[in-house]
Coordinates of N, CA and C in Angstrom, one line a residue:
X228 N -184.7 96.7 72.2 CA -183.4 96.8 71.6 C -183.1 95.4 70.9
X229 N -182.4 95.6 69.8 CA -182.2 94.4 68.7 C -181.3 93.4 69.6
X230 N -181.0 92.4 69.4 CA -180.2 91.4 70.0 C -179.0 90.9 69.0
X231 N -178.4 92.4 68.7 CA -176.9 92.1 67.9 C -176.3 90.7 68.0
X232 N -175.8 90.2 69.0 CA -174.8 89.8 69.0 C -175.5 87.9 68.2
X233 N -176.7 88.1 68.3 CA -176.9 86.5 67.9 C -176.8 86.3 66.3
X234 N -176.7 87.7 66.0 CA -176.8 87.5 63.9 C -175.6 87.9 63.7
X235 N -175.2 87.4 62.1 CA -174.3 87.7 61.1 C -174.4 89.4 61.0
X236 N -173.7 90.0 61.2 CA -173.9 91.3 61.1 C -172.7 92.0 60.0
X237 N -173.1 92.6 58.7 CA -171.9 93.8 57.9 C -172.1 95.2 58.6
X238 N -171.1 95.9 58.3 CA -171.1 97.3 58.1 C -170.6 97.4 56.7
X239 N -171.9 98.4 56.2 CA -171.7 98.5 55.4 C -171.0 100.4 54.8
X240 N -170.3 100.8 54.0 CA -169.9 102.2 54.0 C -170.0 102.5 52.5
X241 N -170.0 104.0 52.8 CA -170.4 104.3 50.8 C -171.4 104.1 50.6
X242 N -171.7 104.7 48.8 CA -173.3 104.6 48.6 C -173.0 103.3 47.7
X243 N -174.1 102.3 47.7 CA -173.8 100.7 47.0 C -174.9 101.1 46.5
X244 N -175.4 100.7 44.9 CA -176.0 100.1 44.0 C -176.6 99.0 44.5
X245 N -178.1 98.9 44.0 CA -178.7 97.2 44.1 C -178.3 96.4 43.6
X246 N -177.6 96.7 42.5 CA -176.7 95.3 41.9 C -175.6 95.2 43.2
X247 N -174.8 95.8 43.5 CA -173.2 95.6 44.1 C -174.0 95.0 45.4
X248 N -175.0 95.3 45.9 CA -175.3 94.7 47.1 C -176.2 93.4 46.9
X249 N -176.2 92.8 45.9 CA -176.4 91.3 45.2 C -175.2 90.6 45.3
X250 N -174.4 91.1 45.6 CA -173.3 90.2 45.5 C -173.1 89.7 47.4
X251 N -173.5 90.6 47.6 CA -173.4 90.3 49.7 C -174.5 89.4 50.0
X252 N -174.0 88.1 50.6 CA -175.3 86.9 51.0 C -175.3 87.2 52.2
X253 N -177.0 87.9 52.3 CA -177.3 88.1 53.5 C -178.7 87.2 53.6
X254 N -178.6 86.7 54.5 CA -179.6 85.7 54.5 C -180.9 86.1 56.1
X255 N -182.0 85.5 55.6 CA -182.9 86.3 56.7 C -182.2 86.2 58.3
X256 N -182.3 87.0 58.8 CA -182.2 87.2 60.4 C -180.5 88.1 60.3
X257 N -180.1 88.1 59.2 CA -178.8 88.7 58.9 C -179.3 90.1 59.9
X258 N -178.4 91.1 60.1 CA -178.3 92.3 60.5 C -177.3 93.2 59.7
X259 N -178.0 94.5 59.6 CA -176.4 95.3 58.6 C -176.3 97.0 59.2
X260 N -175.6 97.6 59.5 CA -175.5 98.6 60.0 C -175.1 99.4 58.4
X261 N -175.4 100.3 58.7 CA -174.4 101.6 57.3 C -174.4 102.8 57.8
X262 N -173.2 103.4 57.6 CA -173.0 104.4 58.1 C -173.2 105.7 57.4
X263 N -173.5 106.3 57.4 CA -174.3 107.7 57.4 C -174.3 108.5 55.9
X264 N -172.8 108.3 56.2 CA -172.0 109.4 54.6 C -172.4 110.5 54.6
X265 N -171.8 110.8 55.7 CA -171.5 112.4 56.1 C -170.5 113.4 54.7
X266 N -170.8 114.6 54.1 CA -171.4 115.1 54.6 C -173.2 115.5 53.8
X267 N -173.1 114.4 53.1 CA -174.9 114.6 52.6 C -175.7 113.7 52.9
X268 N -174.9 112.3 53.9 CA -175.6 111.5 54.3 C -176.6 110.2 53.1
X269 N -175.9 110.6 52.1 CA -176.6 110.2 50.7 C -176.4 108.5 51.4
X270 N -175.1 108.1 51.7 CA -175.1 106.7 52.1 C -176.1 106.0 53.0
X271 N -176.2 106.7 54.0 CA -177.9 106.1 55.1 C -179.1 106.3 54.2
X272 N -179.1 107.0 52.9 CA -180.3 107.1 52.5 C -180.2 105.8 51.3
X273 N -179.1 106.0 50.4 CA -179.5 105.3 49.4 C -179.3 103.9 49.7
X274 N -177.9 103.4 50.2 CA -177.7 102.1 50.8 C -178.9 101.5 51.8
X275 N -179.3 102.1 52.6 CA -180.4 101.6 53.6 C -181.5 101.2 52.6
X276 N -181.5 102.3 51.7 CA -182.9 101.6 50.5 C -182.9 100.5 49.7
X277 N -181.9 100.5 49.6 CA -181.4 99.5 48.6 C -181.4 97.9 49.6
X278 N -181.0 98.5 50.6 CA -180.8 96.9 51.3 C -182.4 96.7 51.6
X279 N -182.9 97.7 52.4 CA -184.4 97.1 52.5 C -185.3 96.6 51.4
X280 N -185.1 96.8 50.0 CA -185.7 96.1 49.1 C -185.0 95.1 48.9
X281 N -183.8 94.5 49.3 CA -183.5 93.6 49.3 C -183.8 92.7 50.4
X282 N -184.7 93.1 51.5 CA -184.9 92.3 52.6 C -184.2 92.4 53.7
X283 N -183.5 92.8 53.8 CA -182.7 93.5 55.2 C -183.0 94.4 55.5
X284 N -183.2 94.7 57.1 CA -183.4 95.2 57.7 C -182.0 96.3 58.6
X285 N -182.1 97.5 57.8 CA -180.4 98.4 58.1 C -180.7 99.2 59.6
X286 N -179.7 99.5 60.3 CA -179.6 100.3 61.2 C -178.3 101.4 60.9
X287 N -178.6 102.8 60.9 CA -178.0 103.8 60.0 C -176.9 104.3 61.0
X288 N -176.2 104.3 61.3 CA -175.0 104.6 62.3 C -174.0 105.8 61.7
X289 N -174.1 106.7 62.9 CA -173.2 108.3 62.8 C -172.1 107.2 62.4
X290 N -171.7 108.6 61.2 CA -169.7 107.7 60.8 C -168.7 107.3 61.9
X291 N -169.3 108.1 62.4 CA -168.0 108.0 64.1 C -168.4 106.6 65.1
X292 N -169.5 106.1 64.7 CA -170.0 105.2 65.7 C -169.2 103.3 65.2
X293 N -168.4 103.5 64.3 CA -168.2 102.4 63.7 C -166.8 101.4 64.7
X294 N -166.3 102.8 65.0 CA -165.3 102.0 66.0 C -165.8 101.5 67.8
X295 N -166.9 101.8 68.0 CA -167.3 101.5 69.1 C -168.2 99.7 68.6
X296 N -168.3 99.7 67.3 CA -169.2 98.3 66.6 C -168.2 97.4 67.2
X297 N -166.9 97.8 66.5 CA -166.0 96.7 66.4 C -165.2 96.5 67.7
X298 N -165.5 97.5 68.5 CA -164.9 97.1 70.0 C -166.0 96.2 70.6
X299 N -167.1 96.3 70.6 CA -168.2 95.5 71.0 C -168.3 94.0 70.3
X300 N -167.5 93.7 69.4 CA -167.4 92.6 68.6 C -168.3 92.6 68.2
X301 N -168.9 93.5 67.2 CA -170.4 93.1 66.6 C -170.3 93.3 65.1
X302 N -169.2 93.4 64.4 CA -169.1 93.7 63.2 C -168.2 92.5 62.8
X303 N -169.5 91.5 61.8 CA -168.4 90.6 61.4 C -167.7 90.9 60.0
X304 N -168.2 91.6 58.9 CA -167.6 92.0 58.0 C -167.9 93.3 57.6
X305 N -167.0 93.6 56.6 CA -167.6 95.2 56.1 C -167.2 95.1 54.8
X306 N -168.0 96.0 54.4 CA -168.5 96.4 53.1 C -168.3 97.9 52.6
X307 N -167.4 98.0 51.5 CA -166.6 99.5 51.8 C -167.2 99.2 49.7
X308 N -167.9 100.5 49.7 CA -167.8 101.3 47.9 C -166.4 101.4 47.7
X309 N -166.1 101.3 46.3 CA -165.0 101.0 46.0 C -165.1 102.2 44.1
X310 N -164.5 103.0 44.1 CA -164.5 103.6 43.0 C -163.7 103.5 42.0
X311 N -162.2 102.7 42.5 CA -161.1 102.1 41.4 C -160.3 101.6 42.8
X312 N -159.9 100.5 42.2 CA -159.1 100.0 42.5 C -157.4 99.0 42.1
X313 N -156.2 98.9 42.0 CA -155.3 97.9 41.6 C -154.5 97.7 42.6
X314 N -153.5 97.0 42.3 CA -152.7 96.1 42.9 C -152.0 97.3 43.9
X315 N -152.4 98.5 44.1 CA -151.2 99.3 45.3 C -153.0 99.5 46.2
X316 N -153.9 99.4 46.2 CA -155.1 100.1 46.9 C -156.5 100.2 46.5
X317 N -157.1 101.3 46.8 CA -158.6 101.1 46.5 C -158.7 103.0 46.9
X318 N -159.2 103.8 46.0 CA -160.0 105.2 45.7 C -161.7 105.0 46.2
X319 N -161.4 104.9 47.4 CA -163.0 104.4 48.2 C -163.4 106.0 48.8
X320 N -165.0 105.7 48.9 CA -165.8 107.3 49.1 C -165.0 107.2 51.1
X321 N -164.8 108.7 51.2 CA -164.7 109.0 52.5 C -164.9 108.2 53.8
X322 N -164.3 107.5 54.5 CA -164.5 106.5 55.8 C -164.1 105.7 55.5
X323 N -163.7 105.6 54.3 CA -163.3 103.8 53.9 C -162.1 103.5 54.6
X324 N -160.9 104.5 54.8 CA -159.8 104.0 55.5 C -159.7 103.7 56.8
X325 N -160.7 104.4 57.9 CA -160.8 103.8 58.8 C -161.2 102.5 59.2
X326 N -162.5 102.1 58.3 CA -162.7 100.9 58.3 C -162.0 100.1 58.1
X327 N -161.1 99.9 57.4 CA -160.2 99.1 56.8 C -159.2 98.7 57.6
X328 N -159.0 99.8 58.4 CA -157.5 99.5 59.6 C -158.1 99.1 60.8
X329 N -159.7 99.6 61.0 CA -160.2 98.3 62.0 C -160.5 97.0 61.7
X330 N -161.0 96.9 60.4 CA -160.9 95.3 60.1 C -159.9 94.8 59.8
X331 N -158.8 95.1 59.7 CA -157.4 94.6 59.7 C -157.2 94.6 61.2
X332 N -157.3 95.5 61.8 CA -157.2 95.2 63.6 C -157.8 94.1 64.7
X333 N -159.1 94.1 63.5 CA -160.2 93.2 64.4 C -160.3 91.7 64.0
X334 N -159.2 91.7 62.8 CA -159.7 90.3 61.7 C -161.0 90.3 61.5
X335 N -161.2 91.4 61.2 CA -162.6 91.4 60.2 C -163.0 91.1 58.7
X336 N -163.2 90.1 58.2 CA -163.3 90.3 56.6 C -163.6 91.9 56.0
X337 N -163.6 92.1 54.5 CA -163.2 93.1 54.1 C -163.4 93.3 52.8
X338 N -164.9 93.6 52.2 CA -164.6 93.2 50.7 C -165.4 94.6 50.0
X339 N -164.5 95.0 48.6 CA -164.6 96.0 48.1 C -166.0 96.2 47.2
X340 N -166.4 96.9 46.7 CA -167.7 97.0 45.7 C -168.1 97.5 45.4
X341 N -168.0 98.0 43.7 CA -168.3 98.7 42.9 C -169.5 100.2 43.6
X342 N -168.6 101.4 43.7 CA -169.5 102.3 44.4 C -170.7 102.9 43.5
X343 N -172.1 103.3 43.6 CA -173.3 103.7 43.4 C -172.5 105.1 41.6
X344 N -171.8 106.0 42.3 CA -171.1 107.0 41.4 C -170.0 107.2 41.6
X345 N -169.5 108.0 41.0 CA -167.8 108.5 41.5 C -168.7 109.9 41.9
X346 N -167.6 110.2 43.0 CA -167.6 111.2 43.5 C -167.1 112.4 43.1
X347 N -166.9 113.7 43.5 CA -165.7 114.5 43.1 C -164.6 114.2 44.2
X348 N -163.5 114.5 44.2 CA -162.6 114.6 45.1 C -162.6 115.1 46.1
X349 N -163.6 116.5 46.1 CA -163.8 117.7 47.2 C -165.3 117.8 47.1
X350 N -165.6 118.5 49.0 CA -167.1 118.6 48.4 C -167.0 120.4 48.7
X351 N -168.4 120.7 48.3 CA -168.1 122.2 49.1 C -168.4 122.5 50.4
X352 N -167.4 123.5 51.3 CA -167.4 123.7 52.5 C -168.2 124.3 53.4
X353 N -169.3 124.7 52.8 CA -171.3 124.8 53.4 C -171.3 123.6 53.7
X354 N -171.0 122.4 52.9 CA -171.8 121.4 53.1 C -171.5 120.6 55.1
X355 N -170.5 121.0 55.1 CA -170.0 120.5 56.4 C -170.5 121.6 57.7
X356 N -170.4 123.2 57.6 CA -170.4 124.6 57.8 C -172.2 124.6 58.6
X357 N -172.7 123.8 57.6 CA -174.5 124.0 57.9 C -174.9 122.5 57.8
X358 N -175.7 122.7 58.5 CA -177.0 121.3 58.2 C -178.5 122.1 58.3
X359 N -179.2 121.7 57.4 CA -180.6 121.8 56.8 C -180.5 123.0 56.6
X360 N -179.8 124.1 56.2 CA -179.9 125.5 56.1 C -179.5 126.7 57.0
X361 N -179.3 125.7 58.3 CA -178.6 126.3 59.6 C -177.1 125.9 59.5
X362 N -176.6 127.5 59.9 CA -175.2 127.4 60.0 C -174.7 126.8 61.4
X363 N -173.8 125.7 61.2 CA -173.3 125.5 63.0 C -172.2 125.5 63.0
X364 N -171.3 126.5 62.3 CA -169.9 126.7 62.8 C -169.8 128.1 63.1
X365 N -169.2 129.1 63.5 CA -169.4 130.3 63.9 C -168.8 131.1 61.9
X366 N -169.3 132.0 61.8 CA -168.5 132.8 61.3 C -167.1 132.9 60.9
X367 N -166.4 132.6 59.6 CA -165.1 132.9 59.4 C -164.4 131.5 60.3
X368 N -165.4 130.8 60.1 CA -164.9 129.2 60.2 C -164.7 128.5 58.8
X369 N -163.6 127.8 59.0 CA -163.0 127.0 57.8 C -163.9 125.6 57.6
X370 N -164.1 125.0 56.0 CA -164.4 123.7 56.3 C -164.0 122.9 54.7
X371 N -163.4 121.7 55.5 CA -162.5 120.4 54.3 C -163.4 119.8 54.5
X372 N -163.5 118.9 52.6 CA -164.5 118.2 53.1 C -164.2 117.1 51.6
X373 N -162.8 116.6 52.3 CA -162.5 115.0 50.8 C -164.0 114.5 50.9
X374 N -164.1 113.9 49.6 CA -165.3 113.0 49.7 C -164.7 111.3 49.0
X375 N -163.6 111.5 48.6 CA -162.8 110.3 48.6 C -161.3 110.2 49.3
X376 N -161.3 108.6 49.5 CA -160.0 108.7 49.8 C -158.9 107.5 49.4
X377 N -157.8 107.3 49.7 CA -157.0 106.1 49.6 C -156.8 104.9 50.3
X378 N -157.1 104.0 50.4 CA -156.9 102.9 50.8 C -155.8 101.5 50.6
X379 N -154.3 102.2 51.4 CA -153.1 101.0 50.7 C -154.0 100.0 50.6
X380 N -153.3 98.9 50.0 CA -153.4 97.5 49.9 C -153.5 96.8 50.7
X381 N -151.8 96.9 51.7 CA -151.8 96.9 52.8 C -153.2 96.4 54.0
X382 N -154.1 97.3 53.8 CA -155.3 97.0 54.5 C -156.3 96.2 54.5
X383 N -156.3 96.1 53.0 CA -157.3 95.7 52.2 C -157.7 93.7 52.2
X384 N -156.1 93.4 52.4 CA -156.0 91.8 53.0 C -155.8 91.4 53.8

């Protein structure tokens, strides 16, 4: 097992561009978690890629696992895609607001960045309903599935 707690460690959320992740100084022995980007998971694929040609080494964490990081004190900053933002908030891909209210909870730094694409607003509700072709909700089950969301200001500093 890795030895978290002795490196600089981000969480990172959203899909990030290899430019937008030029802007994050991660320096060797750094550590960076990213979370998943449920529901296509596009974020553990493309972010994780992008950071390992960048020389970091990622660990891809279920979306839900982010609040047990920052109870364990192991998240010193995060890193949230950012699709628009002004002076009332930030239009960040899905998860972003949780993060945000734990790094305001945790005093965790917090910085926005330019997301990989815009998203649509909605995804379609297979996408949540099934994974790899298999259905795992029963029948004449319902499924929401924002793929962005809002983030007051408020949070953001």
């Amino acid at each position: 097992m890795q030895d978290y707690k002795t490196k600089s460690i981000c969480l990172f959320q959203g899909v990030l561009s290899p430019e937008a992740l030029k802007k994050v100084k991660l320096t060797k022995g750094d550590h960076a978690f990213v979370c998943e980007g449920r529901p296509s998971l596009e974020a553990g694929r493309k972010t994780s890629g992008n950071l390992l040609k960048n020389g970091t080494t990622p660990t891809v964490i279920s979306d839900n696992m982010a609040g047990f990081l920052f109870f364990k004190g192991l998240v010193k900053e995060v890193i949230i895609a950012c699709q628009y933002a002004d002076k009332k908030g930030a239009l960040c891909d899905m998860g972003a607001l949780i993060l945000a209210v734990l790094a305001k909870k945790h005093k965790v730094p917090l910085k926005l960045l330019v997301a990989e694409k815009r998203h649509r607003f909605l995804g379609d509700p297979k996408d949540i309903l099934s994974f790899e072709g298999q259905r795992i909700a029963p029948k004449d089950t319902h499924g929401y599935v924002p793929l962005v969301e809002w983030v007051p200001v408020r949070y953001l500093k």
